[in-house]
Short mmCIF file of C-alpha atoms in Angstrom, two decimals:
data_model
loop_
_atom_site.label_atom_id
_atom_site.label_comp_id
_atom_site.label_asym_id
_atom_site.label_seq_id
_atom_site.Cartn_x
_atom_site.Cartn_y
_atom_site.Cartn_z
CA UNK A 1 75.93 70.75 130.58
CA UNK A 2 79.58 71.83 130.75
CA UNK A 3 81.41 71.78 127.35
CA UNK A 4 84.95 72.58 126.80
CA UNK A 5 86.54 74.32 123.59
CA UNK A 6 89.71 72.75 122.89
CA UNK A 7 90.52 73.77 118.79
CA UNK A 8 93.88 73.06 117.05
CA UNK A 9 95.85 74.76 114.16
CA UNK A 10 95.01 72.04 112.43
CA UNK A 11 91.44 73.04 112.67
CA UNK A 12 91.80 75.87 111.63
CA UNK A 13 93.34 75.46 108.58
CA UNK A 14 90.93 72.92 107.18
CA UNK A 15 88.96 73.80 104.05
CA UNK A 16 85.77 75.12 104.40
CA UNK A 17 82.31 74.92 102.77
CA UNK A 18 81.96 77.91 100.19
CA UNK A 19 78.94 79.12 101.56
CA UNK A 20 80.81 80.96 104.62
CA UNK A 21 80.54 84.38 105.80
CA UNK A 22 84.02 86.78 104.85
CA UNK A 23 86.53 86.27 107.89
CA UNK A 24 89.31 88.36 107.80
CA UNK A 25 92.18 88.40 109.82
CA UNK A 26 92.14 87.38 113.32
CA UNK A 27 90.95 90.16 116.17
CA UNK A 28 92.85 89.90 119.28
CA UNK A 29 91.37 88.42 122.08
CA UNK A 30 90.94 88.20 126.05
CA UNK A 31 89.92 84.81 127.91
CA UNK A 32 89.72 84.14 131.48
CA UNK A 33 91.92 80.79 131.30
CA UNK A 34 95.07 80.06 129.13
CA UNK A 35 93.15 76.65 128.52
CA UNK A 36 90.63 78.66 126.75
CA UNK A 37 92.30 80.54 124.22
CA UNK A 38 92.05 78.52 121.57
CA UNK A 39 88.50 79.52 120.94
CA UNK A 40 88.57 82.22 117.66
CA UNK A 41 86.27 84.90 117.32
CA UNK A 42 87.03 86.14 113.01
CA UNK A 43 85.22 89.43 111.61
CA UNK A 44 85.45 89.84 108.39
CA UNK A 45 87.73 93.59 107.60
CA UNK A 46 90.30 94.76 110.91
CA UNK A 47 88.34 98.52 111.25
CA UNK A 48 84.62 98.97 110.70
CA UNK A 49 82.92 102.25 109.74
CA UNK A 50 79.88 103.67 110.97
CA UNK A 51 77.70 102.12 109.06
CA UNK A 52 78.85 98.65 108.00
CA UNK A 53 77.91 95.13 107.53
CA UNK A 54 79.87 92.84 110.40
CA UNK A 55 80.78 89.56 109.68
CA UNK A 56 80.69 87.50 112.84
CA UNK A 57 82.57 84.22 112.96
CA UNK A 58 82.98 81.89 115.66
CA UNK A 59 85.25 78.43 116.23
CA UNK A 60 83.36 75.99 118.51
CA UNK A 61 83.73 73.09 116.78
CA UNK A 62 82.87 71.29 120.18
CA UNK A 63 79.00 73.01 119.74
CA UNK A 64 78.71 70.84 116.21
CA UNK A 65 75.80 68.29 118.58
CA UNK A 66 74.71 66.49 115.19
CA UNK A 67 77.30 65.65 112.54
CA UNK A 68 74.32 65.79 110.01
CA UNK A 69 72.38 69.07 110.33
CA UNK A 70 73.24 72.34 110.66
CA UNK A 71 73.49 74.33 114.36
CA UNK A 72 73.42 77.46 116.21
CA UNK A 73 75.06 79.09 119.18
CA UNK A 74 74.06 81.54 120.99
CA UNK A 75 69.75 79.94 122.12
CA UNK A 76 70.32 78.92 125.16
CA UNK A 77 72.07 79.66 128.49
CA UNK A 78 75.19 77.68 127.71
CA UNK A 79 76.18 79.11 124.75
CA UNK A 80 74.92 83.08 125.01
CA UNK A 81 76.50 85.51 122.68
CA UNK A 82 76.50 89.36 122.82
CA UNK A 83 77.32 92.05 120.30
CA UNK A 84 77.76 95.51 121.62
CA UNK A 85 79.26 98.75 120.22
CA UNK A 86 79.23 101.88 122.91
CA UNK A 87 76.07 102.49 124.56
CA UNK A 88 74.42 99.85 122.60
CA UNK A 89 74.53 95.42 123.17
CA UNK A 90 72.16 92.79 121.85
CA UNK A 91 71.57 89.14 122.14
CA UNK A 92 72.57 86.74 119.50
CA UNK A 93 72.52 83.61 117.62
CA UNK A 94 75.26 82.17 114.72
CA UNK A 95 74.51 79.51 112.54
CA UNK A 96 77.13 77.08 111.35
CA UNK A 97 77.98 77.57 107.90
CA UNK A 98 77.07 73.63 107.04
CA UNK A 99 76.77 70.11 108.68
CA UNK A 100 79.17 69.19 110.63
CA UNK A 101 81.71 72.26 109.94
CA UNK A 102 82.09 73.46 113.94
CA UNK A 103 82.50 77.14 112.26
CA UNK A 104 79.09 79.38 113.14
CA UNK A 105 78.77 82.59 111.20
CA UNK A 106 76.16 86.00 110.87
CA UNK A 107 75.90 89.10 110.32
CA UNK A 108 75.39 92.54 112.30
CA UNK A 109 74.65 96.09 110.52
CA UNK A 110 75.45 99.15 112.13
CA UNK A 111 72.77 101.93 112.03
CA UNK A 112 75.25 104.60 112.66
CA UNK A 113 75.35 107.70 115.32
CA UNK A 114 71.57 108.47 115.89
CA UNK A 115 72.40 111.61 118.29
CA UNK A 116 74.42 113.30 115.55
CA UNK A 117 73.01 116.54 115.71
CA UNK A 118 73.32 118.93 112.63
CA UNK A 119 70.66 120.38 110.54
CA UNK A 120 72.69 119.78 107.26
CA UNK A 121 73.65 115.77 107.78
CA UNK A 122 76.83 114.46 107.03
CA UNK A 123 76.39 115.16 102.98
CA UNK A 124 75.04 118.71 103.34
CA UNK A 125 72.05 118.15 102.64
CA UNK A 126 70.26 116.77 105.58
CA UNK A 127 70.59 113.01 105.14
CA UNK A 128 72.50 111.40 108.51
CA UNK A 129 72.69 107.34 109.47
CA UNK A 130 68.70 106.09 110.95
CA UNK A 131 70.25 104.57 114.02
CA UNK A 132 67.76 101.83 114.22
CA UNK A 133 68.06 99.57 116.81
CA UNK A 134 66.98 95.71 117.12
CA UNK A 135 64.07 94.70 119.23
CA UNK A 136 65.11 90.50 119.82
CA UNK A 137 63.02 88.56 121.22
CA UNK A 138 64.68 86.37 123.04
CA UNK A 139 67.57 86.95 120.45
CA UNK A 140 68.41 88.16 117.42
CA UNK A 141 70.28 86.77 114.55
CA UNK A 142 71.98 85.54 112.40
CA UNK A 143 71.55 87.95 109.58
CA UNK A 144 68.43 90.55 111.31
CA UNK A 145 70.59 92.53 113.92
CA UNK A 146 71.19 96.70 114.05
CA UNK A 147 73.31 98.64 116.50
CA UNK A 148 74.15 102.04 116.83
CA UNK A 149 77.11 103.15 116.34
CA UNK A 150 79.49 106.57 116.96
CA UNK A 151 82.25 107.95 114.98
CA UNK A 152 84.70 106.63 117.60
CA UNK A 153 83.25 103.59 118.53
CA UNK A 154 84.24 99.30 119.13
CA UNK A 155 82.05 96.38 118.30
CA UNK A 156 82.80 93.99 120.72
CA UNK A 157 81.34 89.79 120.56
CA UNK A 158 81.32 87.80 123.59
CA UNK A 159 80.59 84.38 123.83
CA UNK A 160 79.74 82.48 127.36
CA UNK A 161 80.54 78.89 126.05
CA UNK A 162 80.67 77.74 129.62
CA UNK A 163 78.90 78.69 132.27
CA UNK A 164 80.86 82.46 133.64
CA UNK A 165 83.37 81.01 131.29
CA UNK A 166 83.40 83.79 128.46
CA UNK A 167 85.57 84.35 125.51
CA UNK A 168 85.42 88.11 123.25
CA UNK A 169 86.39 89.29 120.37
CA UNK A 170 86.31 93.40 119.19
CA UNK A 171 87.51 95.27 116.59
CA UNK A 172 87.24 99.27 116.38
CA UNK A 173 84.91 101.62 114.52
CA UNK A 174 86.30 104.68 113.09
CA UNK A 175 85.02 106.85 110.37
CA UNK A 176 87.87 107.37 107.77
CA UNK A 177 89.51 110.34 104.80
CA UNK A 178 87.31 110.08 101.86
CA UNK A 179 89.82 110.54 98.54
CA UNK A 180 88.47 111.87 95.13
CA UNK A 181 89.93 111.97 91.91
CA UNK A 182 89.18 111.82 88.03
CA UNK A 183 89.17 108.82 86.59
CA UNK A 184 91.24 110.10 83.87
CA UNK A 185 94.07 113.06 83.73
CA UNK A 186 92.53 114.13 80.17
CA UNK A 187 89.05 113.94 78.31
CA UNK A 188 87.89 115.06 75.42
CA UNK A 189 86.66 118.23 74.41
CA UNK A 190 82.72 117.67 74.20
CA UNK A 191 83.72 114.28 75.56
CA UNK A 192 82.57 112.93 79.25
CA UNK A 193 84.48 112.62 82.46
CA UNK A 194 83.97 110.11 85.65
CA UNK A 195 84.95 111.85 88.86
CA UNK A 196 85.19 109.39 92.10
CA UNK A 197 84.61 109.60 95.60
CA UNK A 198 85.58 107.34 98.33
CA UNK A 199 84.53 107.42 101.40
CA UNK A 200 82.69 104.51 103.27
CA UNK A 201 81.02 106.62 105.97
CA UNK A 202 79.16 108.42 103.50
CA UNK A 203 77.78 104.56 102.80
CA UNK A 204 74.77 105.38 105.71
CA UNK A 205 73.00 102.55 104.36
CA UNK A 206 74.29 99.42 103.76
CA UNK A 207 71.66 98.37 101.92
CA UNK A 208 70.72 100.57 99.26
CA UNK A 209 72.43 102.75 96.90
CA UNK A 210 73.81 105.67 98.43
CA UNK A 211 73.38 109.14 96.49
CA UNK A 212 74.71 112.69 96.97
CA UNK A 213 76.10 115.60 95.52
CA UNK A 214 79.44 117.38 95.14
CA UNK A 215 80.76 120.95 93.21
CA UNK A 216 82.62 120.46 90.17
CA UNK A 217 83.45 123.75 87.91
CA UNK A 218 85.52 124.40 85.19
CA UNK A 219 87.88 127.35 84.22
CA UNK A 220 85.23 128.67 81.95
CA UNK A 221 82.79 128.15 84.56
CA UNK A 222 83.76 129.29 87.68
CA UNK A 223 79.78 128.44 89.23
CA UNK A 224 79.75 124.87 87.51
CA UNK A 225 77.63 122.83 88.58
CA UNK A 226 76.44 119.87 91.58
CA UNK A 227 77.17 116.57 89.99
CA UNK A 228 75.26 113.58 91.34
CA UNK A 229 77.59 110.81 92.70
CA UNK A 230 75.80 107.37 93.18
CA UNK A 231 77.87 104.80 95.15
CA UNK A 232 78.60 101.66 93.01
CA UNK A 233 76.43 99.21 94.97
CA UNK A 234 75.23 98.90 98.38
CA UNK A 235 77.62 99.44 100.85
CA UNK A 236 80.60 99.62 98.42
CA UNK A 237 81.58 103.08 99.76
CA UNK A 238 82.63 104.14 96.11
CA UNK A 239 80.53 106.81 94.64
CA UNK A 240 80.89 108.15 90.91
CA UNK A 241 79.56 110.77 88.95
CA UNK A 242 79.31 111.77 85.28
CA UNK A 243 80.28 115.54 83.92
CA UNK A 244 79.13 115.90 80.40
CA UNK A 245 81.93 118.36 78.48
CA UNK A 246 80.40 121.01 76.32
CA UNK A 247 81.44 123.70 74.39
CA UNK A 248 78.32 125.28 73.27
CA UNK A 249 75.45 125.09 75.57
CA UNK A 250 75.43 126.73 79.19
CA UNK A 251 76.62 124.73 82.07
CA UNK A 252 73.50 122.76 83.83
CA UNK A 253 72.37 119.10 85.29
CA UNK A 254 75.23 117.04 85.33
CA UNK A 255 76.83 118.91 82.09
CA UNK A 256 79.63 121.80 82.79
CA UNK A 257 80.54 124.46 79.91
CA UNK A 258 84.34 124.65 79.41
CA UNK A 259 86.48 125.74 76.67
CA UNK A 260 89.64 123.66 75.02
CA UNK A 261 92.95 123.44 77.53
CA UNK A 262 90.05 124.43 80.75
CA UNK A 263 91.28 122.98 84.05
CA UNK A 264 88.36 121.17 85.27
CA UNK A 265 87.63 120.60 89.14
CA UNK A 266 86.11 118.67 91.42
CA UNK A 267 85.35 119.34 95.26
CA UNK A 268 84.61 117.35 98.15
CA UNK A 269 84.10 118.20 102.02
CA UNK A 270 84.64 115.61 104.27
CA UNK A 271 82.44 116.02 107.47
CA UNK A 272 83.03 112.30 108.71
CA UNK A 273 86.43 112.81 110.05
CA UNK A 274 88.84 110.27 112.18
CA UNK A 275 90.53 110.71 115.50
CA UNK A 276 91.94 113.26 115.99
CA UNK A 277 88.93 115.44 114.74
CA UNK A 278 86.22 116.52 116.10
CA UNK A 279 82.78 115.31 114.84
CA UNK A 280 82.40 119.41 113.42
CA UNK A 281 85.78 119.65 111.63
CA UNK A 282 85.65 119.68 107.42
CA UNK A 283 87.98 118.99 105.54
CA UNK A 284 88.37 120.19 101.94
CA UNK A 285 89.53 117.70 99.04
CA UNK A 286 90.06 118.48 95.10
CA UNK A 287 91.60 116.16 91.88
CA UNK A 288 91.46 118.12 88.41
CA UNK A 289 91.87 117.08 84.84
CA UNK A 290 92.19 118.83 81.77
CA UNK A 291 89.63 119.27 79.04
CA UNK A 292 90.78 118.74 75.17
CA UNK A 293 94.66 119.70 75.00
CA UNK A 294 96.92 122.17 77.23
CA UNK A 295 100.38 122.59 75.94
CA UNK A 296 103.39 124.13 78.18
CA UNK A 297 102.72 128.53 78.36
CA UNK A 298 106.30 128.53 75.92
CA UNK A 299 104.64 125.56 73.35
CA UNK A 300 101.51 127.70 72.55
CA UNK A 301 102.16 130.40 69.89
CA UNK A 302 106.89 129.74 69.52
CA UNK A 303 107.94 132.14 67.68
CA UNK A 304 110.96 131.17 65.17
CA UNK A 305 112.97 132.05 61.76
CA UNK A 306 113.42 135.11 63.12
CA UNK A 307 115.50 137.05 59.97
CA UNK A 308 115.48 141.37 58.68
CA UNK A 309 113.81 142.33 55.77
CA UNK A 310 114.42 145.40 53.86
CA UNK A 311 111.19 147.65 52.30
CA UNK A 312 111.13 145.27 49.29
CA UNK A 313 110.83 142.08 51.06
CA UNK A 314 114.13 140.72 51.14
CA UNK A 315 116.54 139.65 53.24
CA UNK A 316 119.44 141.38 53.92
CA UNK A 317 122.63 140.55 56.38
CA UNK A 318 123.37 144.53 57.11
CA UNK A 319 121.76 147.36 57.65
CA UNK A 320 122.48 151.25 56.71
CA UNK A 321 122.07 154.24 58.90
CA UNK A 322 118.14 155.51 57.85
CA UNK A 323 117.69 152.31 56.06
CA UNK A 324 113.84 151.38 57.19
CA UNK A 325 113.56 147.15 57.83
CA UNK A 326 110.87 145.20 59.50
CA UNK A 327 112.17 142.64 62.03
CA UNK A 328 110.29 138.90 61.23
CA UNK A 329 109.25 135.93 62.55
CA UNK A 330 106.86 133.88 62.03
CA UNK A 331 104.34 132.32 64.85
CA UNK A 332 102.05 129.93 65.02
CA UNK A 333 99.43 128.74 67.13
CA UNK A 334 99.36 124.98 68.05
CA UNK A 335 96.28 125.38 70.13
CA UNK A 336 92.83 124.23 68.95
CA UNK A 337 91.37 127.20 70.31
CA UNK A 338 92.15 130.66 69.33
CA UNK A 339 95.00 132.64 70.65
CA UNK A 340 94.83 136.15 71.11
CA UNK A 341 98.64 137.18 70.88
CA UNK A 342 100.49 140.68 71.76
CA UNK A 343 104.33 140.79 69.75
CA UNK A 344 106.60 143.11 71.04
CA UNK A 345 110.22 144.06 69.40
CA UNK A 346 112.97 145.27 71.89
CA UNK A 347 116.10 146.76 70.56
CA UNK A 348 118.84 147.62 72.08
CA UNK A 349 122.55 148.85 71.38
CA UNK A 350 125.82 147.10 72.26
CA UNK A 351 125.79 149.21 75.83
CA UNK A 352 122.01 146.95 76.60
CA UNK A 353 120.60 150.92 76.32
CA UNK A 354 116.99 150.01 74.30
CA UNK A 355 116.53 152.12 71.07
CA UNK A 356 113.25 151.40 70.02
CA UNK A 357 110.15 149.18 71.37
CA UNK A 358 107.06 148.50 69.40
CA UNK A 359 104.42 145.91 69.06
CA UNK A 360 101.12 144.56 67.60
CA UNK A 361 98.27 142.87 68.96
CA UNK A 362 95.83 140.01 67.40
CA UNK A 363 94.32 136.86 67.31
CA UNK A 364 95.18 133.29 65.28
CA UNK A 365 92.54 130.64 64.88
CA UNK A 366 93.91 127.07 65.50
CA UNK A 367 96.98 125.53 63.38
CA UNK A 368 97.45 129.19 62.31
CA UNK A 369 100.95 130.25 61.52
CA UNK A 370 101.30 134.56 60.78
CA UNK A 371 104.34 136.29 59.28
CA UNK A 372 104.65 138.89 61.86
CA UNK A 373 107.24 142.06 61.73
CA UNK A 374 107.70 145.55 63.26
CA UNK A 375 109.40 148.53 61.64
CA UNK A 376 113.20 149.88 62.57
CA UNK A 377 114.59 152.69 61.43
CA UNK A 378 118.52 153.12 62.53
CA UNK A 379 120.07 156.36 63.34
CA UNK A 380 123.67 155.38 63.80
CA UNK A 381 126.30 152.76 63.05
CA UNK A 382 126.34 150.11 65.42
CA UNK A 383 125.64 146.39 66.81
CA UNK A 384 122.49 146.23 68.04
CA UNK A 385 120.42 142.93 69.09
CA UNK A 386 116.39 142.43 68.05
CA UNK A 387 114.65 140.74 70.63
CA UNK A 388 111.28 139.27 70.23
CA UNK A 389 108.50 138.72 72.60
CA UNK A 390 105.26 136.61 71.99
CA UNK A 391 102.98 137.09 74.85
CA UNK A 392 99.10 136.57 75.77
CA UNK A 393 98.61 140.56 75.68
CA UNK A 394 100.14 143.44 76.60
CA UNK A 395 98.01 143.47 79.49
CA UNK A 396 98.23 139.89 80.59
CA UNK A 397 102.52 139.99 79.47
CA UNK A 398 102.44 135.97 79.94
CA UNK A 399 105.21 133.87 77.15
CA UNK A 400 103.23 132.08 75.08
CA UNK A 401 106.64 131.28 73.41
CA UNK A 402 110.18 131.35 73.82
CA UNK A 403 112.03 134.37 73.05
CA UNK A 404 114.19 135.44 69.83
CA UNK A 405 117.37 137.75 69.51
CA UNK A 406 118.82 138.71 66.44
CA UNK A 407 122.13 140.49 65.87
CA UNK A 408 121.74 143.75 63.62
CA UNK A 409 125.09 145.58 62.19
CA UNK A 410 124.28 148.96 60.70
CA UNK A 411 127.17 150.66 58.96
#
């Protein structure tokens, strides 16, 4: 029996039952003549990954043979359906989404590349997709179809609605570039942080919750840990792992040793990259977060209230030749951790020549303020400038305070 496939835009816009499979935008189709171009084949995505579940919907109201029951297509020689990827194909049948809808749906599961080589697997742990292929007798469907697919492939559905008259729909299959991030930019010391990696290519089995390991380390422990990333649900392609931060214990399992102010880095190596990358290419992706407080360097131990004191500790405005003075300021550790420091005082004459340079070193506990000073005895009259610097140490001259300057008049 020869059937005509006629669909108008009014039919496309009708309300459909809630049990219909997900539908994405219409794919480009090819037809033997303009009179058959009303037939539409839809997929639930525009681009698929190599292990996706592909939902297929065909609008074919002329095959709604009985308005009181759920019909099927793809079960006879008059309405053959074939689903194929590169080098693989299976005969398929779809079922009506409800009585009298004329809309037929089902899904096929892509199972990755069975010829993929490499002992490390795509996750670095020897894991690859299974590459299952359906055995259909006489047809598969509407939900038991399995098709292998490569990293740069396509899926095609052909529907022979009349003898030798076929309409097709297709969509590309491609790997994706992954993404790694921390869910927050800052976490408390002795708290926990969540790493998230999004990569649909790593959902190697769409019927299961997949897992793989990634690297996480801190400034205090550059060796770090292997963190297990667990898919948030079957076929989501979103993976999360929780890191427990500790200042007292060594790193172990998903516990990472940190110090307040540490930068913590999560790393993901993506080995499933889209064209024009080759299957052997890799891309290293990282994301960072801060544990505890992290102040800008010049706010870590600021110095202020620069002043001149005589030998009795009194503040003076003028200094005499041969008089011993102290060049003093108040330095405060603003961090929530111990802070080492080097306090330097440089005295220059009005020609910019350094006549004195001295320093002291030490450490401050969190939030501690120290009154620090260095002594100087002028040997000639003139106008001098004392400069005060606070560094992490003499060997590590990173400033942890803005410099201060103080004029000294010697008579």
